[in-house]
CSV table of C-alpha atoms and ligand atoms in Angstrom, one decimal:
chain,number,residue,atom,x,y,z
A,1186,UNK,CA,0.0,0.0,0.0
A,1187,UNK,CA,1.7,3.0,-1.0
A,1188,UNK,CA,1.1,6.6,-0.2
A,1189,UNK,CA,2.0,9.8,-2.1
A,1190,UNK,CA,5.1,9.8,-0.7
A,1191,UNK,CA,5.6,7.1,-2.1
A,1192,UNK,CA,6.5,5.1,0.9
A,1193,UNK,CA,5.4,2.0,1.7
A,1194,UNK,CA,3.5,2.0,5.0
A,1195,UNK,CA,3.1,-1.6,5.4
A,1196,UNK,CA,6.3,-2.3,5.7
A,1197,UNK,CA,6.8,-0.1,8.7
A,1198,UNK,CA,6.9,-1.0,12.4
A,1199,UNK,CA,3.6,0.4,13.1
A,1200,UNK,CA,1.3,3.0,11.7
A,1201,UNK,CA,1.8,5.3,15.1
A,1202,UNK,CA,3.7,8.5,13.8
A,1203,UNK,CA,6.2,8.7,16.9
A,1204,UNK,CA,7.1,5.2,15.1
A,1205,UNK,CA,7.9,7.1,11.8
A,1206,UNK,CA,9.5,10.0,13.8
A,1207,UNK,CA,12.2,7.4,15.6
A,1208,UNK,CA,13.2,5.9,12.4
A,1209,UNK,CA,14.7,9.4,11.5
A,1210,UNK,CA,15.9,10.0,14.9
A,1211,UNK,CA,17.5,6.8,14.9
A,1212,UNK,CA,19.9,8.3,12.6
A,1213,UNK,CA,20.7,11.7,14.4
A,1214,UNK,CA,23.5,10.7,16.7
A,1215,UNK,CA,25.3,8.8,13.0
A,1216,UNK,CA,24.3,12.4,11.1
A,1217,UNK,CA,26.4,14.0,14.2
A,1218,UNK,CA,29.4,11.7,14.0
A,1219,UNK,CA,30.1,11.6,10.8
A,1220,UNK,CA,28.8,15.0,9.8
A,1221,UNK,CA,31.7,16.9,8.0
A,1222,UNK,CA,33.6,14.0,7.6
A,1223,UNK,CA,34.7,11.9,4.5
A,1224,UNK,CA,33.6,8.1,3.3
A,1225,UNK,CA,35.2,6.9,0.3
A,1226,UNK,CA,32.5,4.4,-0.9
A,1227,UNK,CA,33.9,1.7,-3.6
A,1228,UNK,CA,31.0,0.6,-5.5
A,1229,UNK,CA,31.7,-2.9,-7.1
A,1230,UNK,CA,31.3,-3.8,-10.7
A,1231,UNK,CA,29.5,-6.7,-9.9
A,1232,UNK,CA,26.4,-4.1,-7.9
A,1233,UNK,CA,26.9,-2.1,-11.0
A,1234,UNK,CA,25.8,-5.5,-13.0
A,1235,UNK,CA,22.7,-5.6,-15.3
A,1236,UNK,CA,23.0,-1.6,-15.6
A,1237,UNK,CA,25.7,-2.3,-19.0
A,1238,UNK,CA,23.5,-5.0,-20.4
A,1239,UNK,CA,20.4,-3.3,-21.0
A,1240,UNK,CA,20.3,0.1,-22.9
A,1241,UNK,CA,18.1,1.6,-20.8
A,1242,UNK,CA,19.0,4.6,-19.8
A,1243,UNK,CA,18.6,4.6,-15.7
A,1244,UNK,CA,19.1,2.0,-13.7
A,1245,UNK,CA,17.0,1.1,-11.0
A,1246,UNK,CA,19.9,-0.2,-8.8
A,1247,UNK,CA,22.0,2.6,-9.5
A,1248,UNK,CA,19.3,5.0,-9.3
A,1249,UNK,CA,18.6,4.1,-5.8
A,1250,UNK,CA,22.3,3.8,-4.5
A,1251,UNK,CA,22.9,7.0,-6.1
A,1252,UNK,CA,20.1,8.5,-3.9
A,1253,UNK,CA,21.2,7.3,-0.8
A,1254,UNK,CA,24.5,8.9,-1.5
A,1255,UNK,CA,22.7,12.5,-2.3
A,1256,UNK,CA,21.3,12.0,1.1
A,1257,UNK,CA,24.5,11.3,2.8
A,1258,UNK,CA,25.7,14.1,1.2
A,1259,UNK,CA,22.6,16.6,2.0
A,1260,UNK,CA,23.2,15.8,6.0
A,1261,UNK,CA,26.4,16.9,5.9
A,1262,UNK,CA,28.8,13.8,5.1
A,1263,UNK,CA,31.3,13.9,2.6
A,1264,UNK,CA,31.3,10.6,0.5
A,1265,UNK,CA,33.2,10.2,-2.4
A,1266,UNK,CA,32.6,7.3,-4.9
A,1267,UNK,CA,35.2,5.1,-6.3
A,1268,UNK,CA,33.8,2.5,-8.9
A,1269,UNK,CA,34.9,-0.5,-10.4
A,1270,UNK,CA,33.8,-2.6,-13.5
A,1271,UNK,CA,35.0,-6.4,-13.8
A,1272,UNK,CA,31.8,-8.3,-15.5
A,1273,UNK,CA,31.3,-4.7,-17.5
A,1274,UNK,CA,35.3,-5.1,-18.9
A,1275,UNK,CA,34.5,-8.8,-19.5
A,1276,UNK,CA,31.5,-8.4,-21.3
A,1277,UNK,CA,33.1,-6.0,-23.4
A,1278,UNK,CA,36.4,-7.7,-24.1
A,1279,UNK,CA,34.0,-11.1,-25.2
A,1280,UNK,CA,32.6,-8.8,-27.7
A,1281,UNK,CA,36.4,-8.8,-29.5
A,1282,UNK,CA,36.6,-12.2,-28.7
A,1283,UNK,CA,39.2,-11.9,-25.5
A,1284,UNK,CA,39.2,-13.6,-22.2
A,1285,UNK,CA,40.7,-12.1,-19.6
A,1286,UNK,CA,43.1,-14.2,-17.2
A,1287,UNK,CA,43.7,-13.3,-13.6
A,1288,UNK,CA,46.3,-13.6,-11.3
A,1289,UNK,CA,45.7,-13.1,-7.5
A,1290,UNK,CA,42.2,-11.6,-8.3
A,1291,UNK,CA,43.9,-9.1,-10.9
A,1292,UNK,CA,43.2,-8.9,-14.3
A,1293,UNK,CA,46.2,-9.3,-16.2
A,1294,UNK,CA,46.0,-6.5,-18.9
A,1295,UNK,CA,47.4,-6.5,-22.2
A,1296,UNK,CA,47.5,-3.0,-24.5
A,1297,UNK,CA,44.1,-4.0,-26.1
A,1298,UNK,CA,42.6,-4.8,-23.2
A,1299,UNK,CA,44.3,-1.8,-21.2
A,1300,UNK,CA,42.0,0.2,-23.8
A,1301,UNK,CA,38.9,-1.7,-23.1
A,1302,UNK,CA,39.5,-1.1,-19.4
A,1303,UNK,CA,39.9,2.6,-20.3
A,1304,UNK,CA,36.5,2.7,-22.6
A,1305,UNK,CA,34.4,0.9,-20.0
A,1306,UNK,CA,35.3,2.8,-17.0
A,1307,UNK,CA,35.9,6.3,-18.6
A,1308,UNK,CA,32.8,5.9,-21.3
A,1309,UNK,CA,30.6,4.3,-20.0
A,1310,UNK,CA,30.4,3.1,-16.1
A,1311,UNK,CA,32.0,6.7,-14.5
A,1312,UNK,CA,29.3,9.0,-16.2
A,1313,UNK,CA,26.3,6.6,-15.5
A,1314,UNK,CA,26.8,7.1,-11.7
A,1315,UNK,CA,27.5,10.7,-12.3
A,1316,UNK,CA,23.8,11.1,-14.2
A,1317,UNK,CA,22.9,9.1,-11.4
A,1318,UNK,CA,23.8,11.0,-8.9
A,1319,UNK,CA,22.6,14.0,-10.7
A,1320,UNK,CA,19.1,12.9,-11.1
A,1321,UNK,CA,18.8,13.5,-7.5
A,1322,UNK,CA,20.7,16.8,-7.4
A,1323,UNK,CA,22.9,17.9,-9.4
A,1324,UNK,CA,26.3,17.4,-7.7
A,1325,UNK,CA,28.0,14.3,-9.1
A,1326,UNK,CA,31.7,15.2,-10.7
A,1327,UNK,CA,33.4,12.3,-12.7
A,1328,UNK,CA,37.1,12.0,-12.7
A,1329,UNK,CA,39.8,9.4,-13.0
A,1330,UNK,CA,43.1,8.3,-11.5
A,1331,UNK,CA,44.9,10.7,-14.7
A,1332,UNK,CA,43.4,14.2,-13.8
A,1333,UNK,CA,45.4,16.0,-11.9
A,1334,UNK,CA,47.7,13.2,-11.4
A,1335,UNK,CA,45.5,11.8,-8.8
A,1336,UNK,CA,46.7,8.3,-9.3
A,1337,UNK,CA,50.6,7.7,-9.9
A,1338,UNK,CA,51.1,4.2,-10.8
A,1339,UNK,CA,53.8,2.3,-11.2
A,1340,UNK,CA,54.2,-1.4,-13.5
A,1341,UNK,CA,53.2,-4.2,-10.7
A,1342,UNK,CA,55.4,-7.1,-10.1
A,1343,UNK,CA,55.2,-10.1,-12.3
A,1344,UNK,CA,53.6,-10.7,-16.0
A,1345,UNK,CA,50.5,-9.1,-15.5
A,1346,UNK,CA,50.9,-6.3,-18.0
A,1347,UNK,CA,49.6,-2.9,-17.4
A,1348,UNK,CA,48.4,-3.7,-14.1
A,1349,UNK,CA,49.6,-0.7,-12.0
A,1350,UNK,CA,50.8,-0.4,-8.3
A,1351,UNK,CA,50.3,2.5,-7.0
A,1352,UNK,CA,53.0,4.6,-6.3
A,1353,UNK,CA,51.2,7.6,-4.6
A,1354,UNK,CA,47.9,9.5,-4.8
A,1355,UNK,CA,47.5,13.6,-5.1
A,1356,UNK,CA,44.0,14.1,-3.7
A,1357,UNK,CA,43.6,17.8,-3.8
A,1358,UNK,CA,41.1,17.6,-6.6
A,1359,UNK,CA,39.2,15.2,-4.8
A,1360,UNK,CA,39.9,17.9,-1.7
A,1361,UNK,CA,39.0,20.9,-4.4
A,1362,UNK,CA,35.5,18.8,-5.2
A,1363,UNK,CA,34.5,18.1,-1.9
A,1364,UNK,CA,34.8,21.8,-0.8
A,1365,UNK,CA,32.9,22.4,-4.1
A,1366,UNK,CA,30.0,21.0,-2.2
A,1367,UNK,CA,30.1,18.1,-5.0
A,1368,UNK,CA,30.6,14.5,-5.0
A,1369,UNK,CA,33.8,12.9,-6.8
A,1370,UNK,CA,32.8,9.4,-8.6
A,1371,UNK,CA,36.6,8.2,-9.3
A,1372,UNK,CA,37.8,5.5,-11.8
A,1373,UNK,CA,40.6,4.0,-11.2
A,1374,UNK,CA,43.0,4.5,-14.3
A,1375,UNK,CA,46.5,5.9,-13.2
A,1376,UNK,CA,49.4,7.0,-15.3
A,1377,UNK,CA,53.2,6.8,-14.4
A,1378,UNK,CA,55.5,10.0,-15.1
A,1379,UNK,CA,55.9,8.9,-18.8
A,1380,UNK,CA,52.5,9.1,-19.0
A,1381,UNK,CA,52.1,5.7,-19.7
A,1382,UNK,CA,48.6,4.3,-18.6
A,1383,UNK,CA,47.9,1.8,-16.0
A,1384,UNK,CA,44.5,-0.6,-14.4
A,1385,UNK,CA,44.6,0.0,-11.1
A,1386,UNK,CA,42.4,-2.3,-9.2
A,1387,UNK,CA,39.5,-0.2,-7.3
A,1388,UNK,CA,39.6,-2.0,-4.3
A,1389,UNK,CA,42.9,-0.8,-3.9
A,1390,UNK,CA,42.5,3.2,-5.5
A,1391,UNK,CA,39.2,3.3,-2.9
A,1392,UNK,CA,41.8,2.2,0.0
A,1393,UNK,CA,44.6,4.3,-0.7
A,1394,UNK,CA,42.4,7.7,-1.4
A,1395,UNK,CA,40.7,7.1,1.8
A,1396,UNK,CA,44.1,7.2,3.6
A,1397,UNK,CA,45.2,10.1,1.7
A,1398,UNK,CA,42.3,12.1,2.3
A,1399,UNK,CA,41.9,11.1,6.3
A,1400,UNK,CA,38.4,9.2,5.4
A,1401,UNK,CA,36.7,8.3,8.8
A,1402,UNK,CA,35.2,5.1,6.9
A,1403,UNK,CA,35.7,3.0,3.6
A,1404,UNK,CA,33.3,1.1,2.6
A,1405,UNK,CA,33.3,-1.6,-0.4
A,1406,UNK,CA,30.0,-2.5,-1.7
A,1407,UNK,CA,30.1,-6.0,-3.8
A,1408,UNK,CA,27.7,-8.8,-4.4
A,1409,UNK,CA,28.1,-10.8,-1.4
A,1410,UNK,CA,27.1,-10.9,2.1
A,1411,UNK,CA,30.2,-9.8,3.6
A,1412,UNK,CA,33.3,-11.7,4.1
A,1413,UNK,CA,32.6,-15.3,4.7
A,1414,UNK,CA,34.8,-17.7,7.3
A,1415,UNK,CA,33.7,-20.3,4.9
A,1416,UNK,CA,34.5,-19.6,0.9
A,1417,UNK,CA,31.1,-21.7,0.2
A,1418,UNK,CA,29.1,-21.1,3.2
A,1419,UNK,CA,27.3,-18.1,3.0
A,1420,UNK,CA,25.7,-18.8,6.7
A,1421,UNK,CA,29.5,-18.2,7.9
A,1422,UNK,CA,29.1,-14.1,7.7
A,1423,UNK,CA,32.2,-12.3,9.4
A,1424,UNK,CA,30.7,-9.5,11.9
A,1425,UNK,CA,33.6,-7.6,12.6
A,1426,UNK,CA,37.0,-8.7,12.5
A,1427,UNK,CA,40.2,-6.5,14.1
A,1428,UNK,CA,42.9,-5.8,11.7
A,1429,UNK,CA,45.3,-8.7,13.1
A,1430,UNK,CA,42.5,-10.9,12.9
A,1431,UNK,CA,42.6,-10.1,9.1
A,1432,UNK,CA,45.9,-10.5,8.7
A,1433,UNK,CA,45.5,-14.3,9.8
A,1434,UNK,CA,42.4,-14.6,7.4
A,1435,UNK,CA,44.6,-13.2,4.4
A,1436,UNK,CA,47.4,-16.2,5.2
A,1437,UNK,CA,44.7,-18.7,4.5
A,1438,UNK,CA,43.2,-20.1,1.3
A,1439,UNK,CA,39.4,-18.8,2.7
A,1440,UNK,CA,39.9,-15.8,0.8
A,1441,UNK,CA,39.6,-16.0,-3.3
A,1442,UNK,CA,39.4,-14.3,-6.3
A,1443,UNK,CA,38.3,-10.3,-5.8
A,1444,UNK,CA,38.1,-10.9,-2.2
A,1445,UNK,CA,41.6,-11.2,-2.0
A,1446,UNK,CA,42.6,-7.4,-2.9
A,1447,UNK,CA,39.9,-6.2,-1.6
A,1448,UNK,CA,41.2,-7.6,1.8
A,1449,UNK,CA,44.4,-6.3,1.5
A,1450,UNK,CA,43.7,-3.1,0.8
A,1451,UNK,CA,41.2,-3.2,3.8
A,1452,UNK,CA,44.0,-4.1,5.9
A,1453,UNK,CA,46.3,-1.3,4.5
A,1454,UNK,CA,43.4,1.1,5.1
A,1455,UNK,CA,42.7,0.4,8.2
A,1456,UNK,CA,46.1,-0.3,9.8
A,1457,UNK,CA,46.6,3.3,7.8
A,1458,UNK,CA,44.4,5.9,10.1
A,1459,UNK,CA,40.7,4.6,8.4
A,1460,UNK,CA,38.5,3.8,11.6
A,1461,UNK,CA,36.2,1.5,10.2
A,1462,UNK,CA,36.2,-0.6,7.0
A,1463,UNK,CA,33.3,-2.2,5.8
A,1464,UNK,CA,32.2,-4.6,3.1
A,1465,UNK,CA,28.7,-4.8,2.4
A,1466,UNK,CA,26.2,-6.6,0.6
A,1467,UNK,CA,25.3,-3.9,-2.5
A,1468,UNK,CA,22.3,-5.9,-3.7
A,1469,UNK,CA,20.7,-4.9,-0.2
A,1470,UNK,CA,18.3,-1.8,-1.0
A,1471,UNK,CA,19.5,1.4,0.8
A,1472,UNK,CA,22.8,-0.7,2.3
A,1473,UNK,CA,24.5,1.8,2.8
A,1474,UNK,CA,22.0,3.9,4.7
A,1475,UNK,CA,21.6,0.7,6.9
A,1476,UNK,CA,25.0,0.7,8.0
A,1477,UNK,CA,25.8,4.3,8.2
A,1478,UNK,CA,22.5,5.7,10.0
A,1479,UNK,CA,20.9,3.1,11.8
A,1480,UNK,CA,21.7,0.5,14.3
A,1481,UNK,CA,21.2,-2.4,12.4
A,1482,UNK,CA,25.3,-2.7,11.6
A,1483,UNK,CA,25.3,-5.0,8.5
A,1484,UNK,CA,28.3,-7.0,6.4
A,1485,UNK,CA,31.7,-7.0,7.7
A,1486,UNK,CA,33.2,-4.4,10.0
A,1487,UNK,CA,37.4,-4.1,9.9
A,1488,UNK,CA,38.1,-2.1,13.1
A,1489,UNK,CA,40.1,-1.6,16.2
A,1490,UNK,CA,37.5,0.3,18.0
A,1491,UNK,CA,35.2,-0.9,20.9
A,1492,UNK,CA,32.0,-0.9,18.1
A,1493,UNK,CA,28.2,-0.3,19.9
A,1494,UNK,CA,26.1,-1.6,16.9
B,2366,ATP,N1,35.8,-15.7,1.8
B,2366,ATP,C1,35.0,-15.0,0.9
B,2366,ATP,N2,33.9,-14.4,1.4
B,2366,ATP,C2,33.1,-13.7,0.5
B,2366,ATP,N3,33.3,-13.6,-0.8
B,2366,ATP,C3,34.4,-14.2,-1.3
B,2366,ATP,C4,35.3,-14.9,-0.5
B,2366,ATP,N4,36.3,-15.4,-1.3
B,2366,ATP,C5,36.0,-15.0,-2.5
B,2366,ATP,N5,34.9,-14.3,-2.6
B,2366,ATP,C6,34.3,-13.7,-3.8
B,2366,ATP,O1,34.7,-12.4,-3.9
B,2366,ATP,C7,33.7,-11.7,-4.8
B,2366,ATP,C8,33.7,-10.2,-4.6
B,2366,ATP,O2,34.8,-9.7,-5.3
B,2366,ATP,P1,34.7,-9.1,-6.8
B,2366,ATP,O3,36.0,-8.6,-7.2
B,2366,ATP,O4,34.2,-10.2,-7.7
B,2366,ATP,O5,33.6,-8.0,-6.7
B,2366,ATP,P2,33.7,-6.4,-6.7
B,2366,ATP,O6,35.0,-6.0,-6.2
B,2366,ATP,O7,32.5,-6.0,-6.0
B,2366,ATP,O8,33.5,-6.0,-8.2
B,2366,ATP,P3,34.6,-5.3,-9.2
B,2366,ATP,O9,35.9,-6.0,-9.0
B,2366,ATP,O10,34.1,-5.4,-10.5
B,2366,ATP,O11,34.7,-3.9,-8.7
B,2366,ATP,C9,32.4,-12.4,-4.3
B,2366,ATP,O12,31.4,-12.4,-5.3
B,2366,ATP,C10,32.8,-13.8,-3.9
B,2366,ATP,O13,32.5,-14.8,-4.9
B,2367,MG,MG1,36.8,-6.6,-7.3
């Protein structure tokens, strides 16, 4: 049964309005924490899914995210989206007939498909989150890991091809844009000195711009529950884990394919000044409003703190 408002009021606790009133106080003393500070939000190609296949032009998923973020943004927190693209990439490297091999969850990245990478996340993915965002307000601002020199890569070890590490990141645009009173949507392409281009995993460009820009959280949205104990047991949900306790997941074989950088840069992040890290379940409606403004915590939570939710 749905109202004007478009809300609907079956699904809430009870049709008393002081029950509708502490929903949104619920989230009052979150607003004041993390008012005025930043959350670097990776948003995984695999949430981004079905949005590439079809050609229409707004995606229900995305819409939705992308209006949870505008009302992050319109209490007074800072977020700033870095995206990735995997099953987009694929989808468009099968169209030339190339598979992609991968090598401790990274893509190994030949010239070609170094400009496939480039086409899918500078074309296509980065400005359908910015017209996202935009349908709700105007304020998304697309960049990559090249402007401004925000991303500095270096080759990575081993035969992966263009597969960058990254050697440091300059974050005053992302600075610049946040004063703006706009919202960065990053992809992750970086450059070395030559100028010669690089893939740089997102999992490990959203880590390493939270650090540089002093986020308070960092917070992966993918296609899975949260981190499991159990590779093949989705029952076995991680709640919160401490960064040593991490360390010891990382040395065993529970961890595969994507999960495995986005672990590590996890770690990095949060043994490097980010308070909380976070990997969430992006297929959830409004996730990320769960976990940020209520006390339902949901996913996996990567902290040293003493944690009340
Ligand atoms: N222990 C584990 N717990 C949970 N998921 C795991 C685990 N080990 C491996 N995975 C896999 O990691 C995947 C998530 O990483 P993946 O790189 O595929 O997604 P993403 O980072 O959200 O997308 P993209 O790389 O396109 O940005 C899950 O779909 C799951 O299959
Ligand atoms: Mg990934």
């Amino acid at each position: 049964m749905k109202q004007d408002s478009g809300i609907d009021v079956t699904l809430l606790p009870s049709s008393d309005p002081s029950a509708w009133a502490s929903i949104l106080l619920e989230a009052l003393p979150y607003i004041q924490k993390f008012m005025g500070k930043c959350v670097v939000v990776k948003y995984g190609g695999n949430v981004l899914g079905d949005s590439v296949d079809s050609n229409e032009e707004i995606d229900a998923e995305l819409d939705s995210f992308a209006e949870d973020i505008v009302l992050l943004h319109s209490v007074g927190i800072l977020p700033v989206i870095v995206h990735g693209g995997g099953p987009q990439i694929d989808e468009w490297l099968n169209r030339i007939g190339k598979v992609s091999a991968f090598s401790n969850g990274l893509r190994v990245t030949d010239a070609e498909t170094l400009e496939v990478v480039k086409m899918v996340l500078l074309g296509k993915l980065n400005p359908s989150i910015v017209q996202a965002i935009n349908r709700h307000g105007d304020k998304g601002v697309g960049v990559s890991g090249l402007d401004s020199s925000l991303i500095v890569a270096t080759k990575a070890k081993g035969d992966i091809g263009f597969v960058g590490d990254i050697e440091s990141v300059n974050p005053e645009i992302i600075l610049s844009i946040l004063k703006d009173g706009l919202i960065p949507v990053v992809a992750t392409i970086g450059a070395d000195s030559q100028g010669q281009g690089y893939n740089i995993n997102a999992d490990f460009g959203a880590a390493e711009l939270a650090v540089a820009i002093g986020a308070e959280k960092l917070v992966y949205m993918t296609n899975v529950e949260g981190v499991r104990g159990k590779f093949d047991d989705p029952t076995s949900l991680i709640q919160r884990m401490q960064p040593g306790e991490l360390e010891n997941l990382l040395g065993s074989d529970t961890i595969q394919g994507g999960m495995r950088p986005k672990l590590q840069s996890a770690l990095s992040a949060s043994k490097n000044g980010v308070s909380s890290v976070h990997i969430l379940d992006g297929r959830i409606p409004h996730a990320i409003l769960l976990e940020m403004l209520t006390d339902r915590g949901i996913g996996t939570m990567i902290t040293e703190e003493v944690v009340e939710k």
